[in-house]
CSV table of C-alpha atoms in Angstrom, one decimal:
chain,number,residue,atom,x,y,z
A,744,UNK,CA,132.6,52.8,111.8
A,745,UNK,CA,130.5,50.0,109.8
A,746,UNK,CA,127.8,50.8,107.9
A,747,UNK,CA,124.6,48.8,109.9
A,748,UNK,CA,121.7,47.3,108.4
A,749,UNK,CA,118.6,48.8,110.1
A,750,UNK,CA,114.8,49.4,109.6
A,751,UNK,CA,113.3,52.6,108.5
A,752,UNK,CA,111.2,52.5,111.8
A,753,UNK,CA,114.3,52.8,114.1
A,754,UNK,CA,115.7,55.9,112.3
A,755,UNK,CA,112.6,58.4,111.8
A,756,UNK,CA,109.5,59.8,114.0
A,757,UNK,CA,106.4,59.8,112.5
A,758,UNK,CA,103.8,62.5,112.9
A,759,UNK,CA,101.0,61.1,110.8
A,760,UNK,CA,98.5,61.2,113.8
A,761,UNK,CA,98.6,65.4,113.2
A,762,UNK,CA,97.3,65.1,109.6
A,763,UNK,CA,94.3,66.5,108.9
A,764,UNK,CA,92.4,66.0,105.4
A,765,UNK,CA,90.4,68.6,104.1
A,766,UNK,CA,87.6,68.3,101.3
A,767,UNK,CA,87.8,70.9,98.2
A,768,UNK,CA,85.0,72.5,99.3
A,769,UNK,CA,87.0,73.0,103.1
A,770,UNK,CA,89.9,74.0,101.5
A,771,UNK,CA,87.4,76.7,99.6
A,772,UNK,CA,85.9,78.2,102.3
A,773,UNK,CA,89.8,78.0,104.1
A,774,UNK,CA,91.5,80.0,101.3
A,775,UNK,CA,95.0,81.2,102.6
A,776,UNK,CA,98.8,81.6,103.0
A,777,UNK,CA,99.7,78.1,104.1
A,778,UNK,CA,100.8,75.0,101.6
A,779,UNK,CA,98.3,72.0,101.6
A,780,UNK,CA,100.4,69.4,100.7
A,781,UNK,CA,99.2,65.7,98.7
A,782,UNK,CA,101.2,62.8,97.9
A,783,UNK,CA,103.1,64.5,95.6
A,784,UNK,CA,103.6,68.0,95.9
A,785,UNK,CA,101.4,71.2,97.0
A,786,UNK,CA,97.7,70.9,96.0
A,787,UNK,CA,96.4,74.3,97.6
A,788,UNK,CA,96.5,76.6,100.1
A,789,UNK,CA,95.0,77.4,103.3
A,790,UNK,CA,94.5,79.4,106.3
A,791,UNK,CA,95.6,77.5,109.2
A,792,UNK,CA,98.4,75.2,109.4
A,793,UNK,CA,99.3,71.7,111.5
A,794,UNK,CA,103.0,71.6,111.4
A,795,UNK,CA,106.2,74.8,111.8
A,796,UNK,CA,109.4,72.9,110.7
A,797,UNK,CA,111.5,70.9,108.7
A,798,UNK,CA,110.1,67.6,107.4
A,799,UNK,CA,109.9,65.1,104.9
A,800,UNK,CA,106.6,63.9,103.1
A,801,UNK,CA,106.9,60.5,101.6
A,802,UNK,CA,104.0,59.8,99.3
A,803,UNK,CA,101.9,57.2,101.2
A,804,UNK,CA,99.8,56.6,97.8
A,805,UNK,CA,99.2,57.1,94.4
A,806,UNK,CA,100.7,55.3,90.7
A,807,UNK,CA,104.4,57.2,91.1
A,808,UNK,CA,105.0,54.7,93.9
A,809,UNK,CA,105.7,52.0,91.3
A,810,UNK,CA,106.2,54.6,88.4
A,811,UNK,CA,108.6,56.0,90.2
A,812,UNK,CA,108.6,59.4,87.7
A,813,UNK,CA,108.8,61.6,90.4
A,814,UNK,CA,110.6,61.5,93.8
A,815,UNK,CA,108.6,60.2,96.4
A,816,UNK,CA,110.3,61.7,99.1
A,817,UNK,CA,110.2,65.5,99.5
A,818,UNK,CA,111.4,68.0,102.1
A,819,UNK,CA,109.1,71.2,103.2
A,820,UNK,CA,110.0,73.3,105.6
A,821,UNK,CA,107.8,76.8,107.4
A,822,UNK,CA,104.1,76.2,108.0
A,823,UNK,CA,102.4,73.8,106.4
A,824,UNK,CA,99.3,71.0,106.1
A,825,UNK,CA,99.2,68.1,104.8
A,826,UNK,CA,96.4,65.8,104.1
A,827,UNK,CA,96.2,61.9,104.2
A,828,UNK,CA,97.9,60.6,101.4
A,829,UNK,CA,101.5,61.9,103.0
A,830,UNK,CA,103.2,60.1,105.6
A,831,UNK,CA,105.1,62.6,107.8
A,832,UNK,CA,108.6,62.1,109.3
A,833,UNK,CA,111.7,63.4,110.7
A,834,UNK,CA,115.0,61.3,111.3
A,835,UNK,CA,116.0,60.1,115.0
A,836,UNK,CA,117.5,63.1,117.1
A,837,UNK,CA,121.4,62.2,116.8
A,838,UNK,CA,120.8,58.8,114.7
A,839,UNK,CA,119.3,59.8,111.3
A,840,UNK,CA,119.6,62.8,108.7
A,841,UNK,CA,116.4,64.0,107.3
A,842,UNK,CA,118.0,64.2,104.1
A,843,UNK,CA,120.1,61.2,104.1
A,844,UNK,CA,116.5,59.3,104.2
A,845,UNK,CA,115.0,61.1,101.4
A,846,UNK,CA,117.9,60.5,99.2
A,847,UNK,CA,117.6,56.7,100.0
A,848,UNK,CA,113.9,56.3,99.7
A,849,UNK,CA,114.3,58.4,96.4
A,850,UNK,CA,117.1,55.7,95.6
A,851,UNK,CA,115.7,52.7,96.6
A,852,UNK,CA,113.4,50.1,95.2
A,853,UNK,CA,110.1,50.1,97.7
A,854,UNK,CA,108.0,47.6,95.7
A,855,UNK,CA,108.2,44.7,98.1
A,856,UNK,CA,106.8,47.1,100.8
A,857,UNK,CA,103.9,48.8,98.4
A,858,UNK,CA,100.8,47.0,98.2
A,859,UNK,CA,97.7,47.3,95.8
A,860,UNK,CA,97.0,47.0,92.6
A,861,UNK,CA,94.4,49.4,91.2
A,862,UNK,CA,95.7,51.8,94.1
A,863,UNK,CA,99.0,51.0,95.0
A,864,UNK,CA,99.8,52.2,98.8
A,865,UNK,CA,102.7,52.6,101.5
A,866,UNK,CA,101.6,51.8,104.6
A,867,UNK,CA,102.6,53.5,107.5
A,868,UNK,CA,103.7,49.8,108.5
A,869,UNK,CA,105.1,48.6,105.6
A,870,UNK,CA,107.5,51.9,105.3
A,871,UNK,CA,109.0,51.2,109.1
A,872,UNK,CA,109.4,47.8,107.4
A,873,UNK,CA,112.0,49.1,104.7
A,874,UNK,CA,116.0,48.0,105.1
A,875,UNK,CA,118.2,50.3,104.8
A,876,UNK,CA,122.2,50.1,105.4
A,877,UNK,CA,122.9,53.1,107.4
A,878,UNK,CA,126.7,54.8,107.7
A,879,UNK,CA,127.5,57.0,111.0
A,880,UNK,CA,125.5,60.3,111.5
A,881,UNK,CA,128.4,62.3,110.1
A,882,UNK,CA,128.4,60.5,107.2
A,883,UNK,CA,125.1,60.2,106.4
A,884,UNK,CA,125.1,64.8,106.7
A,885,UNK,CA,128.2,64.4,104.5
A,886,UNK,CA,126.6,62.5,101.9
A,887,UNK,CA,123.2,64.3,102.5
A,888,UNK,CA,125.5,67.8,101.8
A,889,UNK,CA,127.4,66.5,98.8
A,890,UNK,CA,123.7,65.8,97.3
A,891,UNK,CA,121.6,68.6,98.1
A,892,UNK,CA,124.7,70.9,96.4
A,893,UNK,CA,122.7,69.7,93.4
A,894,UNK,CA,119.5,70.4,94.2
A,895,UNK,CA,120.2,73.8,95.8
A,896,UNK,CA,121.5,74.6,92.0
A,897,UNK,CA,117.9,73.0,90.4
A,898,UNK,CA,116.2,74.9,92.7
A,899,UNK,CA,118.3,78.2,91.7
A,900,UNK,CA,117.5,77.6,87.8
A,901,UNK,CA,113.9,76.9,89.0
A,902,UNK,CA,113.8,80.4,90.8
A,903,UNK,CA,115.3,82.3,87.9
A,904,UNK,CA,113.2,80.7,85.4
A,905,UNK,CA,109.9,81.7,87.5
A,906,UNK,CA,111.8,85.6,87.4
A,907,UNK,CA,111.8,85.5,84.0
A,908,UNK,CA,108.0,83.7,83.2
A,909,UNK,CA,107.2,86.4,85.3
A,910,UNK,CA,108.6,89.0,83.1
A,911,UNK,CA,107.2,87.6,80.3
A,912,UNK,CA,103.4,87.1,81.6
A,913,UNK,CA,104.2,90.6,82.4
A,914,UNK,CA,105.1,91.8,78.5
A,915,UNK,CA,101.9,89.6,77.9
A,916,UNK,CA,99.6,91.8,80.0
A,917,UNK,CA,101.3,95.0,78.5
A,918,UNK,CA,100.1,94.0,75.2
A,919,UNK,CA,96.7,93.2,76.3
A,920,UNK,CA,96.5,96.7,78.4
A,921,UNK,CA,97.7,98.6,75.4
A,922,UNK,CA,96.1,97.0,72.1
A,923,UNK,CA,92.7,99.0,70.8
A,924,UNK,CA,92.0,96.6,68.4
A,925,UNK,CA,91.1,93.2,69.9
A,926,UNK,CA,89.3,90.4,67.7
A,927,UNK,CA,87.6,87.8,68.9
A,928,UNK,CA,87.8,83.9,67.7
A,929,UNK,CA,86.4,80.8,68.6
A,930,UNK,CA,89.5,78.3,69.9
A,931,UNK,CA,89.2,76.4,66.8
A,932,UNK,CA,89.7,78.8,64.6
A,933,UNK,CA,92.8,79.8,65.3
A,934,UNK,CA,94.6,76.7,66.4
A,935,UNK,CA,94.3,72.7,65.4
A,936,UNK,CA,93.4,70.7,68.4
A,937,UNK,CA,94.7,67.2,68.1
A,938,UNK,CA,94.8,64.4,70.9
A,939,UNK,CA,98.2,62.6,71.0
A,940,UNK,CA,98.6,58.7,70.9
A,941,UNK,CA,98.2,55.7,72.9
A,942,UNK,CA,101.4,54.3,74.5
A,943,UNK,CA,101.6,51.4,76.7
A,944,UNK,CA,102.6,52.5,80.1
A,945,UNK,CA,105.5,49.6,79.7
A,946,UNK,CA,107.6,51.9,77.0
A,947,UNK,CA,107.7,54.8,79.3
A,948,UNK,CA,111.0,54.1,81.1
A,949,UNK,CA,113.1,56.8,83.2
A,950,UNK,CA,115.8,56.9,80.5
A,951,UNK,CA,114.4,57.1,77.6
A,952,UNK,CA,115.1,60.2,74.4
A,953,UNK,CA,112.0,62.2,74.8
A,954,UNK,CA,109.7,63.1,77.5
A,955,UNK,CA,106.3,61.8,77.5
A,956,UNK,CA,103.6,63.9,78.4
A,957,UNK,CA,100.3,62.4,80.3
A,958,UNK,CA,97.5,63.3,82.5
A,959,UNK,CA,99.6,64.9,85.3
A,960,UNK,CA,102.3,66.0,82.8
A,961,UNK,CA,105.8,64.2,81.9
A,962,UNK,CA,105.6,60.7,83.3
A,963,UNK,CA,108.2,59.2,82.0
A,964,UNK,CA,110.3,59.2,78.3
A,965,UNK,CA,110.1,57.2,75.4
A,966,UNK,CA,112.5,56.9,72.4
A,967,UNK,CA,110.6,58.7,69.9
A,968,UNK,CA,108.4,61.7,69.7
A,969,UNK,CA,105.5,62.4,67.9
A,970,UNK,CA,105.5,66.4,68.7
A,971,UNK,CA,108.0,67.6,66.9
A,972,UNK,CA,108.2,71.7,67.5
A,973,UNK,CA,107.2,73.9,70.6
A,974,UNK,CA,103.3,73.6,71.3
A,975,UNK,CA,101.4,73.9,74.3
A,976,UNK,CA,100.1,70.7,75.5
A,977,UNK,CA,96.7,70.7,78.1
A,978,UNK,CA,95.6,67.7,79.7
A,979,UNK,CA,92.7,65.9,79.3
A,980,UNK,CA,92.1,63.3,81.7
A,981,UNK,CA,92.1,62.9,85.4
A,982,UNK,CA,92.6,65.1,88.2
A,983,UNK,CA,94.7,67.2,86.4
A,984,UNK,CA,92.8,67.6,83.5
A,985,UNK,CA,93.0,71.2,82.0
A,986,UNK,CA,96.0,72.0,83.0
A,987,UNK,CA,98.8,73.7,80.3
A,988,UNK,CA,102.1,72.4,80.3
A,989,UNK,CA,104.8,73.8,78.1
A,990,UNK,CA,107.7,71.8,75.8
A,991,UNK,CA,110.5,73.3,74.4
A,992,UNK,CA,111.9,70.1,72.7
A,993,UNK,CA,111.1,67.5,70.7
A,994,UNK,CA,108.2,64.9,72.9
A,995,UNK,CA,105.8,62.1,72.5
A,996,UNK,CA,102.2,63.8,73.3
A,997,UNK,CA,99.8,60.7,74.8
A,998,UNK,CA,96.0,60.6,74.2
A,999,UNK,CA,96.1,61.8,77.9
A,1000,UNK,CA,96.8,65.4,76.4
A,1001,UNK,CA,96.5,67.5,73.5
A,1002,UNK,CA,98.3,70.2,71.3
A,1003,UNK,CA,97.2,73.5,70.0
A,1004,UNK,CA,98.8,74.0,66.5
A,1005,UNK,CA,98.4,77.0,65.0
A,1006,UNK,CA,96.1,77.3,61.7
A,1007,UNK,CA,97.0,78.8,58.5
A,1008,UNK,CA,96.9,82.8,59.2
A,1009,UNK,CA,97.9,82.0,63.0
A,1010,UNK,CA,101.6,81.1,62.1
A,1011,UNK,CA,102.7,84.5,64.1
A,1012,UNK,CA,100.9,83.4,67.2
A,1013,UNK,CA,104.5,82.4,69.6
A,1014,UNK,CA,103.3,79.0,71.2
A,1015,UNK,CA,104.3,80.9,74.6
A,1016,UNK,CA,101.5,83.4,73.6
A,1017,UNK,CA,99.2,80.4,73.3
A,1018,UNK,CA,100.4,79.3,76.2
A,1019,UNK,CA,99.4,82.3,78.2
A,1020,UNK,CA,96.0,82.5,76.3
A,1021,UNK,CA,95.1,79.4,77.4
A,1022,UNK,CA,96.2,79.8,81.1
A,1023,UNK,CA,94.0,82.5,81.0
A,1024,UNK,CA,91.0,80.5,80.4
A,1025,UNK,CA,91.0,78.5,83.0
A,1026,UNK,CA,90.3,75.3,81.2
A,1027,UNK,CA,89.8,73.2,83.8
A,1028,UNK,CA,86.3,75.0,84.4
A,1029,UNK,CA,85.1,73.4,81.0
A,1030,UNK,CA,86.0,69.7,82.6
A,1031,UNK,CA,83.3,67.1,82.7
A,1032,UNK,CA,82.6,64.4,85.1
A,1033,UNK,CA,83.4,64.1,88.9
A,1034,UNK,CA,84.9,60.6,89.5
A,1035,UNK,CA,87.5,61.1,86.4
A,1036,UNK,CA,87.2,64.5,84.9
A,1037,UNK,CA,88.1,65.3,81.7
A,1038,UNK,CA,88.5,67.8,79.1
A,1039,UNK,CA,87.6,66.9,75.6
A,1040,UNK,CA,88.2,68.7,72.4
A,1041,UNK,CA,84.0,68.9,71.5
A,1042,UNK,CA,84.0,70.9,74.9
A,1043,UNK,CA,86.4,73.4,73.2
A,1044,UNK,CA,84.2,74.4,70.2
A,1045,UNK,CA,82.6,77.7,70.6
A,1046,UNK,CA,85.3,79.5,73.4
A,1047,UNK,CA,85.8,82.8,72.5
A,1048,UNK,CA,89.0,84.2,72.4
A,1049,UNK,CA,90.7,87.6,72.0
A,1050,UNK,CA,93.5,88.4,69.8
A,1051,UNK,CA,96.0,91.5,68.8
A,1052,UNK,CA,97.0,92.2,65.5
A,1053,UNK,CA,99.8,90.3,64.1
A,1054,UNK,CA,101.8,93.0,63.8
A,1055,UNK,CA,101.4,93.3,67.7
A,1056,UNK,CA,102.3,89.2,68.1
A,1057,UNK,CA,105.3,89.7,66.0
A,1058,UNK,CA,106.5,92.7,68.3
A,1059,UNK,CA,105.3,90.7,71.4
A,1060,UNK,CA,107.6,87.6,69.8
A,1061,UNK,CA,110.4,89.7,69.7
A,1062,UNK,CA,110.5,90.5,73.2
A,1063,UNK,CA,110.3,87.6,74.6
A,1064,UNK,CA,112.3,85.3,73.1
A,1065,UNK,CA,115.1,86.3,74.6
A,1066,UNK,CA,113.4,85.7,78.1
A,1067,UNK,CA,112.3,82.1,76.9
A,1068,UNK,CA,115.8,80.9,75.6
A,1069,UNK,CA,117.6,82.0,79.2
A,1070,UNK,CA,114.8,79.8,80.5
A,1071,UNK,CA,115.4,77.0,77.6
A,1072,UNK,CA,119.3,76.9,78.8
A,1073,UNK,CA,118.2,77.0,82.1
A,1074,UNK,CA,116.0,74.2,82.2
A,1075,UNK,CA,118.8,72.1,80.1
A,1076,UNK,CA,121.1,73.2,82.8
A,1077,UNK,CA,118.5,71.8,85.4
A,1078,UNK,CA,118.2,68.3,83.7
A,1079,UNK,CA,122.2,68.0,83.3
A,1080,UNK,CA,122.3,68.7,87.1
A,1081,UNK,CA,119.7,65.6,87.8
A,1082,UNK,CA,121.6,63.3,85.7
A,1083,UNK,CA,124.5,64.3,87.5
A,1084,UNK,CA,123.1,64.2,90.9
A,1085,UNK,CA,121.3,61.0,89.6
A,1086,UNK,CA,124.7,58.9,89.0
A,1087,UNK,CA,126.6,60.1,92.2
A,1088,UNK,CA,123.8,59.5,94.1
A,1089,UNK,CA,123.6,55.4,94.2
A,1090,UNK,CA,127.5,55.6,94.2
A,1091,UNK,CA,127.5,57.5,97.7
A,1092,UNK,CA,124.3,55.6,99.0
A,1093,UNK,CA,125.5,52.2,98.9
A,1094,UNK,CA,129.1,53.6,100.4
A,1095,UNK,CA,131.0,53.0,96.8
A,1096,UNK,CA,132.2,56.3,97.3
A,1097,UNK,CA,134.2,57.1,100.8
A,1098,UNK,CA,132.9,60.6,102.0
């Protein structure tokens, strides 16, 4: 059979009507088991939920619509919320594949369909709107199979490499449990808090050498870095303001975020230590500003913090390197998988590739 050129509308069901929102302060007083989902990914967790199933979330807001640095179609499956910024959909009993539509959407360019400018949105309308040339069920589970192989393998790598964080937070807690001698420093003391640079959102491209970190993290990759050696990098604008991010490579560091370089005396200090350190701080308690919070380095001066000897750190080092390079191989294992999955996937979407 042909492949047919259809609307989005005639192969899903939508179930935004059952979305809920729920303010942070609701979602404070509903602390639970469920996910709270956003546009993007899981924002908290609560004590009720509004769907049991399988599903996909397509982001029905936010900048990554026309960034496009993160997919934009997800599946979730169990018991789960989801707020407003989330369409919700499921394909067409015994017309559509759930995952053959999140691999298009994922694949496809949605700009004539997204509208706004400061806020650029997917209306439920416009999203029924989207073509898409559509193969025979069997062929769409085929491709949806071949696919998903992928990301059952990135999602592997991603559970091992939570095992072994685990197991190092745990070596981390050890050392805290059994040091007598703790002394206490202000932040900047110990490390050399820098802002990164300004760069035009229009060099950020998808294949670029290094990745570029920003106020929600990597949004993108440029071709050169400006970080050149393992740091943690925090956040400092935005919603996710305050929040610690790791790099193991090379990266160009915006002036969205900044590093934490150790100061003469400090070299010992592992930057996964720091890492931990500042996780345990909670950073983004010290945020300022409600509309667009941020974190700023005068905000930093005068937190105390508590550290083992260096004796300790280099013992501490010792152990967990080996944790963090498995989880260095793995997460180059993870991004060789994407660019696999990334090159096939077009190829079977537009039916280059017989299945």
């Amino acid at each position: 059979m042909k492949w047919k050129q259809k609307k989005l509308g005639e192969l899903i069901d939508l179930y935004d009507h059952i979305r809920i929102p729920l303010s942070g302060i609701e979602r404070e007083n509903r602390k639970g088991e469920y996910p709270y989902y956003g546009a993007q990914s899981i924002i908290d967790y609560v004590n009720e939920y509004l769907f049991d199933g399988d599903y996909i979330l397509i982001a029905e807001d936010g900048e990554n619509l026309r960034t496009r640095t993160q997919p934009i179609a997800f599946s979730v499956s169990g018991q789960f919320w989801v707020n407003n910024h989330a369409h919700i959909v499921k394909g067409k009993s015994n017309i559509s594949d759930d995952l053959f539509i999140k691999f298009f959407l994922n694949n496809t360019d949605i700009n004539p369909y997204v509208t706004g400018a400061a806020q650029p949105k997917l209306s439920q309308r416009n999203l029924k709107e989207i073509e898409i040339n559509t193969p025979p069920l069997p062929t769409q589970r085929k491709i949806a199979s071949i696919l998903s192989a992928y990301d059952d393998l990135i999602e592997n790598n991603l559970k091992r490499i939570k095992l072994l964080e685990e197991a190092a937070l745990m070596s981390y807690k050890l050392l805290y449990q059994n040091s007598a001698k703790l002394k206490e420093y202000d932040l900047a003391e110990v490390w050399e808090i820098k802002y990164g640079k300004n760069l035009p959102q229009t060099k950020i491209t998808e294949k670029g050498k290094f990745p570029v970190y920003g106020a929600s993290g990597v949004m993108g990759f440029y071709e050169e870095a400006n970080c050149l050696f393992p740091v943690p990098l925090v956040t400092s604008r935005g919603n996710g303001s305050g929040v610690v991010h790791r790099t193991n490579q090379p990266a160009f560091v915006t002036n969205n975020s900044f590093t934490f370089i150790p100061k003469e005396g400090f070299e010992e200090i592992h930057f996964h230590f720091a890492e931990m350190i500042l996780r345990d701080l909670n950073l983004q308690q010290l945020r300022s500003g409600t509309a667009q919070p941020q974190l700023t380095i005068a905000g930093l001066i005068g937190v105390k913090v508590k550290l083992p000897t260096m004796n300790q750190l280099e013992d501490f080092n010792k152990l967990v390197d080996t944790q963090f390079s498995l989880i260095f191989n793995l997460e180059k294992q993870i991004t060789k998988l994407r660019e696999a999955r990334d090159i096939l996937l077009p190829q079977l979407m537009s039916g280059e590739i017989e299945v």
